Coordinates of N, CA and C and ligand atoms in Angstrom, one line a residue:
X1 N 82.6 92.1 -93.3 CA 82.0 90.9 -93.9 C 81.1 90.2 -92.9
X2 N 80.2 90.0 -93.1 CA 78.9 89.1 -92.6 C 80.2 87.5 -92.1
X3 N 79.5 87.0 -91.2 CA 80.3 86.4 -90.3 C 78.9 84.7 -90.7
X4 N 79.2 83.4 -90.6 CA 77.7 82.5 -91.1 C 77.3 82.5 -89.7
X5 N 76.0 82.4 -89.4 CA 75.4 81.9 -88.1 C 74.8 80.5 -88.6
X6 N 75.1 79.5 -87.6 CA 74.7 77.9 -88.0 C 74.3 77.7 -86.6
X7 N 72.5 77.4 -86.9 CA 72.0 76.6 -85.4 C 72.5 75.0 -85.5
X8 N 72.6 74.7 -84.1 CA 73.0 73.5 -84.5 C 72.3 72.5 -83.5
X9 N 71.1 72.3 -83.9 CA 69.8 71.5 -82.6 C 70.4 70.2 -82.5
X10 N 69.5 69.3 -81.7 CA 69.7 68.0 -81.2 C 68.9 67.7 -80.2
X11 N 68.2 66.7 -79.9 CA 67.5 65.9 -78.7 C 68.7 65.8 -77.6
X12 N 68.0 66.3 -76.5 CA 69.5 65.8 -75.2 C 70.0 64.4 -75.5
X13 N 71.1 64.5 -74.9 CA 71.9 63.3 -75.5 C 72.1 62.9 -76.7
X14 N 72.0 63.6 -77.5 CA 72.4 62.9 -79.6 C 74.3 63.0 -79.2
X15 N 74.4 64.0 -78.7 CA 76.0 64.3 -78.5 C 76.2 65.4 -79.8
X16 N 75.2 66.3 -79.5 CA 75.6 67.5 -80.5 C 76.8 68.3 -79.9
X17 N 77.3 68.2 -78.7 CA 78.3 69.4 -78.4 C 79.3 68.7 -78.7
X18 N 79.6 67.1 -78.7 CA 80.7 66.4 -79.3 C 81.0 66.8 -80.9
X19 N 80.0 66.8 -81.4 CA 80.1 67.3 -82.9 C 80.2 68.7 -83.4
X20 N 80.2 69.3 -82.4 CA 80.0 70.8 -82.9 C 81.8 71.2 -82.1
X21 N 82.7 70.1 -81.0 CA 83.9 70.2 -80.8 C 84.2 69.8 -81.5
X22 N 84.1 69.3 -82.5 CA 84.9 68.0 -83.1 C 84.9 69.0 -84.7
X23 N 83.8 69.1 -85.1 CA 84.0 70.2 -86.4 C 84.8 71.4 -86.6
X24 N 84.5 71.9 -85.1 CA 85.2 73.2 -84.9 C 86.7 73.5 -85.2
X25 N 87.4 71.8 -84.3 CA 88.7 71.9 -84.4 C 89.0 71.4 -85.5
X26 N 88.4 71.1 -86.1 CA 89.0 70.2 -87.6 C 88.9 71.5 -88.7
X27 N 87.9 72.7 -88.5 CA 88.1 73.5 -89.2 C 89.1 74.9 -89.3
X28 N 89.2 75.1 -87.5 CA 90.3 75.1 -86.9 C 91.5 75.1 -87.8
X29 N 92.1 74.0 -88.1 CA 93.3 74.0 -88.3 C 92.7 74.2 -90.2
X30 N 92.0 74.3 -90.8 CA 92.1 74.9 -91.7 C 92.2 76.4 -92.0
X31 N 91.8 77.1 -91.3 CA 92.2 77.9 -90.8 C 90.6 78.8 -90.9
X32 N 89.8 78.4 -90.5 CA 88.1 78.7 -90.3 C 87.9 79.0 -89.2
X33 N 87.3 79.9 -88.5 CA 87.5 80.0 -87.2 C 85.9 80.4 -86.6
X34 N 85.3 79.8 -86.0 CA 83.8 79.4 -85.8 C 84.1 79.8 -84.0
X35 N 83.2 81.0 -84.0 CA 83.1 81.0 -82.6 C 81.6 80.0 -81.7
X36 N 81.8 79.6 -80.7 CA 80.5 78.4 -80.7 C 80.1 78.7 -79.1
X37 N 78.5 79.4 -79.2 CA 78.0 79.7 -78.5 C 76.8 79.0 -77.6
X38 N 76.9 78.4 -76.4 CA 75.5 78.2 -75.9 C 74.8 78.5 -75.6
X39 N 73.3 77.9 -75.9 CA 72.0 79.3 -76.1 C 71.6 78.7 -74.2
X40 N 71.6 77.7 -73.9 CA 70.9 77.3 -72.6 C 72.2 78.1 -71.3
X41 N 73.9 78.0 -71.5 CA 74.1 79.2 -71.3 C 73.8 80.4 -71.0
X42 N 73.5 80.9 -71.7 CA 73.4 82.4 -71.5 C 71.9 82.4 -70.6
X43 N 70.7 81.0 -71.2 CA 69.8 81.0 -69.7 C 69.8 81.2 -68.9
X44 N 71.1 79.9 -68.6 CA 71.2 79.6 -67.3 C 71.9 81.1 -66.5
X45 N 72.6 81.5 -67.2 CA 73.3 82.8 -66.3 C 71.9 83.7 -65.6
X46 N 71.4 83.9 -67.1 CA 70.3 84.8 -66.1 C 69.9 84.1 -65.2
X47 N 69.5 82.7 -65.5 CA 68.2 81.9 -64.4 C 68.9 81.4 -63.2
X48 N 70.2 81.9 -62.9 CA 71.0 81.7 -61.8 C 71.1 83.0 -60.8
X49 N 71.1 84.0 -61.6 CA 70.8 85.7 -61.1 C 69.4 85.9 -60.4
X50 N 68.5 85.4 -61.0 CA 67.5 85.6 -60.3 C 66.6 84.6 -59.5
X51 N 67.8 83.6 -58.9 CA 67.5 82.2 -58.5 C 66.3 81.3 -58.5
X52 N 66.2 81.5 -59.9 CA 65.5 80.5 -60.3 C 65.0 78.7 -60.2
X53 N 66.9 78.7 -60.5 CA 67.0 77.2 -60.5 C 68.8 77.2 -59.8
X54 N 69.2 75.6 -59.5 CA 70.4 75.7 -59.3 C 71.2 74.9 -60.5
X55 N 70.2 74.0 -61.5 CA 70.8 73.3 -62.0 C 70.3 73.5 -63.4
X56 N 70.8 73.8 -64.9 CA 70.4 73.8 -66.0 C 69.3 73.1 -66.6
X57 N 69.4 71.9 -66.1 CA 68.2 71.0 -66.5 C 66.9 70.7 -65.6
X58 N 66.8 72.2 -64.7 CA 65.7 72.7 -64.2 C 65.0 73.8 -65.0
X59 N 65.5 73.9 -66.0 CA 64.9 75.1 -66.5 C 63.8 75.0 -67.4
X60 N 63.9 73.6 -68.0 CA 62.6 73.1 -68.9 C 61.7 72.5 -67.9
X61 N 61.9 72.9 -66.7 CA 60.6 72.7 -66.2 C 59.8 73.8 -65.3
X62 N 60.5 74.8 -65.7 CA 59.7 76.0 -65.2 C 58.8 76.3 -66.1
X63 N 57.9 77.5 -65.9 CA 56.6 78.1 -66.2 C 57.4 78.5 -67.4
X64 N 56.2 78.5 -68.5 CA 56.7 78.4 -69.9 C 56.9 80.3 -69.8
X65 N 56.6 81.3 -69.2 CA 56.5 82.4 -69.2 C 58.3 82.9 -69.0
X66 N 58.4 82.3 -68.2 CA 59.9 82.3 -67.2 C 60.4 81.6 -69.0
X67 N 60.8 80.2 -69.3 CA 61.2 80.4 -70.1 C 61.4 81.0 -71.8
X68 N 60.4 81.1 -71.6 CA 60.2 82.4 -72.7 C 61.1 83.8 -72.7
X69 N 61.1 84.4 -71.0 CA 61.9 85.2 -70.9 C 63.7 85.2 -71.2
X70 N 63.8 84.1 -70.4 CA 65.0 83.7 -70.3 C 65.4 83.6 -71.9
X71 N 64.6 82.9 -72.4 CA 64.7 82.5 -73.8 C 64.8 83.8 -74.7
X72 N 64.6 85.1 -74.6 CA 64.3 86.2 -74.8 C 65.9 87.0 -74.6
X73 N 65.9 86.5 -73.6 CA 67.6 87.3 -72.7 C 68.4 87.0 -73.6
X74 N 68.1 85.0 -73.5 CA 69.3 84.7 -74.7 C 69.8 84.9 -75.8
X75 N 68.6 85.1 -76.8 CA 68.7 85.6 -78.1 C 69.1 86.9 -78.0
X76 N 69.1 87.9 -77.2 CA 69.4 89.5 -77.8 C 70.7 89.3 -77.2
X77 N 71.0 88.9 -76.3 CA 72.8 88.5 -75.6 C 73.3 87.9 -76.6
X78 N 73.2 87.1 -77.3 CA 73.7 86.3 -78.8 C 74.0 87.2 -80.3
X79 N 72.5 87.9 -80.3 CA 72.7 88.8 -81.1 C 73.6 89.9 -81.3
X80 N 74.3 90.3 -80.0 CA 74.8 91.6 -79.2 C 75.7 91.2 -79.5
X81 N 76.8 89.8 -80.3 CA 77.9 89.5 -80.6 C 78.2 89.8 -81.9
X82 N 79.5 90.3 -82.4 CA 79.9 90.5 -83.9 C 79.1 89.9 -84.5
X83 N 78.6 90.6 -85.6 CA 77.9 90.3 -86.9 C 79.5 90.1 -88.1
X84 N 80.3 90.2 -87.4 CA 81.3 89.6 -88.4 C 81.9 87.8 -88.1
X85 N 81.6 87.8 -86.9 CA 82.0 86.4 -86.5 C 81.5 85.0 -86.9
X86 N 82.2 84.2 -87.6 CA 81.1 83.3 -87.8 C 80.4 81.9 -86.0
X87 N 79.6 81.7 -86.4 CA 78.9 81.8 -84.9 C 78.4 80.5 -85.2
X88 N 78.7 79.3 -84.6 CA 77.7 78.6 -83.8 C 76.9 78.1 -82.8
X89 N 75.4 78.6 -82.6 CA 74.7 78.7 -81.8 C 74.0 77.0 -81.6
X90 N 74.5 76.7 -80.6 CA 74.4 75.2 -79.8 C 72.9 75.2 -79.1
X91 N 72.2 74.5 -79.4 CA 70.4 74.5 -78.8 C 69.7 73.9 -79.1
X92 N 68.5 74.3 -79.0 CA 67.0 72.9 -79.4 C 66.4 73.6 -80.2
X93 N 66.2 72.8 -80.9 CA 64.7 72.8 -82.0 C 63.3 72.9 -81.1
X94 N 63.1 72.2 -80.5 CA 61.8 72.0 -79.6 C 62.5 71.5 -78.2
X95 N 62.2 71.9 -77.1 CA 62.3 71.5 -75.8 C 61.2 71.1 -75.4
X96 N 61.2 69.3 -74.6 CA 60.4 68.8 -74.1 C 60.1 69.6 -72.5
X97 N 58.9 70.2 -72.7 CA 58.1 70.5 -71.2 C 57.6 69.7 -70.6
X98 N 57.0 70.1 -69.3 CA 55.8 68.7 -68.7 C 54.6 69.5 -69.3
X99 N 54.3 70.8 -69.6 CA 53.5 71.3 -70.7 C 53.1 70.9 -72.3
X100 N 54.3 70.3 -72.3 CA 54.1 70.2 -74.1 C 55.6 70.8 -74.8
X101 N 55.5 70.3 -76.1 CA 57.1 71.0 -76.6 C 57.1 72.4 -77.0
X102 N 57.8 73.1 -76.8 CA 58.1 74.6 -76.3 C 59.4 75.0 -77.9
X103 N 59.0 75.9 -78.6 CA 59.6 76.0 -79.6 C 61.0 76.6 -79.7
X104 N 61.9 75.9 -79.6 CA 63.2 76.5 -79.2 C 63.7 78.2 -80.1
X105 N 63.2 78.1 -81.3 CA 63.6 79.4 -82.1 C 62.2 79.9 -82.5
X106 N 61.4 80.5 -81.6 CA 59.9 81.1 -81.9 C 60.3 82.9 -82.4
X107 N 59.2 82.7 -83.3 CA 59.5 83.8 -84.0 C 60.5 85.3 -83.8
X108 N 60.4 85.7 -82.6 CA 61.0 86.5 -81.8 C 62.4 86.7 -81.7
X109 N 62.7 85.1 -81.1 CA 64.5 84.2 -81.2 C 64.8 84.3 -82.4
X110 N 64.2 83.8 -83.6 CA 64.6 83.8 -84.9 C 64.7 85.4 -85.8
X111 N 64.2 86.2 -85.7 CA 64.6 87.8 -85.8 C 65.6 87.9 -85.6
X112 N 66.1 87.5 -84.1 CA 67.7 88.0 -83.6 C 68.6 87.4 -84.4
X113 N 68.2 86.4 -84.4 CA 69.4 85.1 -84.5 C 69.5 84.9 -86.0
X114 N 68.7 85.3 -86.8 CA 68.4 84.8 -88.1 C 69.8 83.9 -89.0
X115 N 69.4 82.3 -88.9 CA 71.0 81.7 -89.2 C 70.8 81.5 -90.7
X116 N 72.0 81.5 -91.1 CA 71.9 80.9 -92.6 C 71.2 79.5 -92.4
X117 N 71.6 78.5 -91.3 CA 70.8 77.3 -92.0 C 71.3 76.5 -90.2
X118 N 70.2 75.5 -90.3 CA 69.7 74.9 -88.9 C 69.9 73.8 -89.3
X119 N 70.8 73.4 -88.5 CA 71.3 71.4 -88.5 C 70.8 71.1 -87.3
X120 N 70.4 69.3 -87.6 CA 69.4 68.8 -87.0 C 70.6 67.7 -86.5
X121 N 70.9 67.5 -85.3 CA 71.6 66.4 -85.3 C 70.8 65.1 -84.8
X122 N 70.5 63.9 -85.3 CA 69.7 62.8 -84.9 C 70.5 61.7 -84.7
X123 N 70.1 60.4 -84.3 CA 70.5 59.2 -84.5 C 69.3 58.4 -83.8
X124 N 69.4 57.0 -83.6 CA 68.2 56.0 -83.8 C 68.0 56.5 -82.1
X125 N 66.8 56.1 -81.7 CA 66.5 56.5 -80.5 C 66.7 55.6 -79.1
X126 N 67.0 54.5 -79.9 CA 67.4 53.5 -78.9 C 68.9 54.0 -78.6
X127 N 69.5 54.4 -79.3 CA 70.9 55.0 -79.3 C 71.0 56.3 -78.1
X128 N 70.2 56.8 -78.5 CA 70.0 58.3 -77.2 C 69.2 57.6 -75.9
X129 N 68.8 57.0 -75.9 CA 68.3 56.1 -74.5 C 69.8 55.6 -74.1
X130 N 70.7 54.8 -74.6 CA 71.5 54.4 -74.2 C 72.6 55.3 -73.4
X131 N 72.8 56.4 -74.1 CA 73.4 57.2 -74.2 C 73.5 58.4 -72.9
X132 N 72.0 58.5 -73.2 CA 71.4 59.0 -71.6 C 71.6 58.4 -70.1
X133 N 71.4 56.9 -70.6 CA 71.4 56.3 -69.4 C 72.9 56.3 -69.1
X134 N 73.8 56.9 -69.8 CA 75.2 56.4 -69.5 C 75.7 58.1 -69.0
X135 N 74.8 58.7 -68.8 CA 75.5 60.2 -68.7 C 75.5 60.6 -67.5
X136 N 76.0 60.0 -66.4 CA 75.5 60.8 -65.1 C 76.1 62.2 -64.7
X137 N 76.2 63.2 -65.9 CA 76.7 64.6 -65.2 C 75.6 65.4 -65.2
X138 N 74.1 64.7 -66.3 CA 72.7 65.5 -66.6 C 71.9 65.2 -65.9
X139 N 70.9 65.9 -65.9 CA 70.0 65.2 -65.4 C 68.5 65.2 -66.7
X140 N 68.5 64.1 -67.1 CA 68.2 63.4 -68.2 C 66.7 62.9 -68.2
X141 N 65.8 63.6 -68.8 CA 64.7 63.3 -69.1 C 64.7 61.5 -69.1
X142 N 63.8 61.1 -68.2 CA 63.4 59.8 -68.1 C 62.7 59.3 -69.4
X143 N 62.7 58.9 -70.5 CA 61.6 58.5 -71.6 C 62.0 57.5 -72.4
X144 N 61.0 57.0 -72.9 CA 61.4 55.5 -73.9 C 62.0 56.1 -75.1
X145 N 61.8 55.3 -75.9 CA 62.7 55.6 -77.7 C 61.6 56.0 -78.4
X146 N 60.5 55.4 -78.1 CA 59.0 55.6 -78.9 C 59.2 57.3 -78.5
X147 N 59.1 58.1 -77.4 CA 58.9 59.1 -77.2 C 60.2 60.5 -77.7
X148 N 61.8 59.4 -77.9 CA 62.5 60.1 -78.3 C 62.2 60.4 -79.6
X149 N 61.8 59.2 -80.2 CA 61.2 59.6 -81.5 C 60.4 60.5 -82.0
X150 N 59.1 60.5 -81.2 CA 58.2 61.3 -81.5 C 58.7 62.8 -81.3
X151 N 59.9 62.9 -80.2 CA 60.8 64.4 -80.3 C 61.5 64.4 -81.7
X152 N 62.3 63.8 -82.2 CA 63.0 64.4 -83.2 C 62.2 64.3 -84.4
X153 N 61.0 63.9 -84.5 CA 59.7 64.4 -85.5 C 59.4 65.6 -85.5
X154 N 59.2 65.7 -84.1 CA 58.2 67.2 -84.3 C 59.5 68.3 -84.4
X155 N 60.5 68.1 -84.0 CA 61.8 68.8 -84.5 C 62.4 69.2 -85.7
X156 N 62.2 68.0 -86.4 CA 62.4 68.2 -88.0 C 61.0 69.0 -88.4
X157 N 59.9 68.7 -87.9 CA 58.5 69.9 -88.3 C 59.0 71.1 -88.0
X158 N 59.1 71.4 -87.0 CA 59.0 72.8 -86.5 C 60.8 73.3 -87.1
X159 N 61.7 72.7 -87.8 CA 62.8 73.1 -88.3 C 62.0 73.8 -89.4
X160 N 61.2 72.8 -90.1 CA 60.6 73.6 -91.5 C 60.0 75.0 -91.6
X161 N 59.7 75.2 -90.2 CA 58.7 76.5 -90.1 C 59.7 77.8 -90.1
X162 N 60.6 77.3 -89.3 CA 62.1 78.2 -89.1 C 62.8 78.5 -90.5
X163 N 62.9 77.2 -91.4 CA 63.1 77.6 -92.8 C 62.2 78.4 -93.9
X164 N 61.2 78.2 -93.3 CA 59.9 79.1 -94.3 C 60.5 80.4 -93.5
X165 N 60.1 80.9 -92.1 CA 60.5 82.4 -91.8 C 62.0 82.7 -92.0
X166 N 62.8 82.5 -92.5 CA 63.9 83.2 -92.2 C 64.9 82.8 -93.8
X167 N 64.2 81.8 -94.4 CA 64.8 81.2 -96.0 C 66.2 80.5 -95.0
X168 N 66.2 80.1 -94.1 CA 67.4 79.1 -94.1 C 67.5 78.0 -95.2
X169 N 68.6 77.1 -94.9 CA 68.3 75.1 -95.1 C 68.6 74.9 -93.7
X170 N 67.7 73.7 -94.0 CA 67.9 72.9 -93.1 C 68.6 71.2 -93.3
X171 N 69.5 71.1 -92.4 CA 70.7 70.0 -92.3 C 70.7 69.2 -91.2
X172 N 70.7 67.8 -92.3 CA 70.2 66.7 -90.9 C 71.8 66.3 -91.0
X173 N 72.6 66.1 -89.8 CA 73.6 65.1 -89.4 C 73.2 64.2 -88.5
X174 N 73.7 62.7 -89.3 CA 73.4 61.6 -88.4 C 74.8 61.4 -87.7
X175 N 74.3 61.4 -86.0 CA 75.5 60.7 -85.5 C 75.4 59.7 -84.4
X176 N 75.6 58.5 -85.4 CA 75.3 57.0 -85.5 C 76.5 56.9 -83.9
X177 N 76.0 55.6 -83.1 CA 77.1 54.9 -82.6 C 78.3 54.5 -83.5
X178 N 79.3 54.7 -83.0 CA 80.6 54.6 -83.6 C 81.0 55.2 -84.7
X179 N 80.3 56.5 -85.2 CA 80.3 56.8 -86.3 C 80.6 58.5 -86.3
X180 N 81.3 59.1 -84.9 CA 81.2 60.5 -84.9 C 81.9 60.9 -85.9
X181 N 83.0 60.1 -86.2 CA 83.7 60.8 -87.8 C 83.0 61.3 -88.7
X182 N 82.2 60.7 -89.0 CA 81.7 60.8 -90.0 C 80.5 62.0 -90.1
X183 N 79.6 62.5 -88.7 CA 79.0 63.4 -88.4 C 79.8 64.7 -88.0
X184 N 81.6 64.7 -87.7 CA 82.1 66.0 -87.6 C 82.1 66.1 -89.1
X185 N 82.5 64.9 -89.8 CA 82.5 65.2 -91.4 C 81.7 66.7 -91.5
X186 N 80.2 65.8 -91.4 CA 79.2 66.1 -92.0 C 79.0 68.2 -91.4
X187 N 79.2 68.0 -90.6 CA 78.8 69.4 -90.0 C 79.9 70.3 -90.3
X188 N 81.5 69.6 -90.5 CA 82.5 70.5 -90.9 C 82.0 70.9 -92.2
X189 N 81.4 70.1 -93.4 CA 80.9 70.7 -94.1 C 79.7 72.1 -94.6
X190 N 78.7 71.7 -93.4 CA 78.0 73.0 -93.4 C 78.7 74.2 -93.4
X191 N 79.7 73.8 -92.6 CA 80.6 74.9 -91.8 C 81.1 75.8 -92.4
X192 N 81.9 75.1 -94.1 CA 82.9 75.4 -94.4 C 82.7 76.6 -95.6
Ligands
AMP1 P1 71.5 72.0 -73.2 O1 72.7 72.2 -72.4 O2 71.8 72.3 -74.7 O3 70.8 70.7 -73.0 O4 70.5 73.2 -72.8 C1 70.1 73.2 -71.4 C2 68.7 73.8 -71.3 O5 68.7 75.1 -71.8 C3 67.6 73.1 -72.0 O6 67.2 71.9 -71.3 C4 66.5 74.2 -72.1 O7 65.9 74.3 -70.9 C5 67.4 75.4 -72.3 N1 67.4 75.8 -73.7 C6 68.5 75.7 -74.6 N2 68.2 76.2 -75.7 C7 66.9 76.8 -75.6 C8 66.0 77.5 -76.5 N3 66.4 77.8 -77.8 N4 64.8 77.8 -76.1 C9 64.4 77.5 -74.8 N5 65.2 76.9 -73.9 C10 66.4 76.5 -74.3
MG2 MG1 75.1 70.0 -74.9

């Protein structure tokens, strides 16, 4: 039996890996069992092998070539996992460069990975500013709300393109301040 693959994007800081724990274990005990993979992960391993970088959140600022590669590594290492497992792959829609936004599942990625359906996790931008500023374990793109915005736009664009190649859906979860309940809700549902 075919196993679901569910992307599950977000802008740094929305708190998508809170939601993608928080679903897991609630489906968990129904007895659904979601194995949940990170795509920047399996980057970083490589991009630690060939000392690249020392810190994950040096990697969106390397030469878009380098991540491409890396980007390349990680999808066929993801791929190379049971096609019976159901799978959630943790990652971006678009990654902000000092180049420009960099297409997290470019045509190549999407072959491998090909998921039943790509959730978008969002909330207001003033919310992920705050959020950011309160995270000291990242190292956290410096940017206003005008600009977080203008990311989770072109996010939800470039989701649609991923849905035309591959016939996914695409799934927005909002996860509001004070409101993760309601966003594991939401994604235990895709899940289920
Ligand atoms: P994260 O821990 O999810 O914030 O991911 C860490 C880093 O991994 C990101 O800042 C990107 O540099 C990289 N990354 C994750 N997913 C992708 C992807 N699909 N394509 C390219 N880079 C990615
Ligand atoms: Mg994360």
């Amino acid at each position: 039996m075919m196993g679901k693959k569910v992307v599950v994007t977000g802008v740094p800081g929305v708190g998508k890996t809170t939601v993608i724990n928080g679903a897991m274990d609630r489906l968990a005990a129904e007895g659904v069992i979601y194995e949940s993979v990170n795509f920047g992960t399996f980057m970083f391993d490589v991009a630690c092998n060939e000392n690249l970088v020392s810190d994950r959140d040096e990697m969106r600022k390397l030469g878009k070539d380098d991540q491409k590669r890396l980007q390349q590594a990680a999808a066929s290492g993801i791929a190379a996992m049971s096609a019976d497992a159901n799978i959630i792959i943790d990652t971006h829609s678009s990654i902000s460069t000092p180049a420009g936004f960099l297409a997290g599942l470019p045509e190549w990625v999407l072959r491998e990975l090909m998921p039943d359906v790509v959730v978008l996790v969002e909330t207001d931008p003033d919310q992920i500013l705050m959020r950011r500023l309160g995270d000291a374990s990242r190292a956290r793109d410096m940017e206003g709300s005008r600009a977080i915005a203008g990311h989770q736009e072109f996010n939800r664009a470039i989701a649609a393109a991923y849905a035309m190649y591959t016939g996914c859906t695409v799934r927005i979860v909002e996860n509001a301040d004070f409101l993760l309940e309601r966003a594991i809700d939401d994604l235990a549902d895709v899940l289920r």
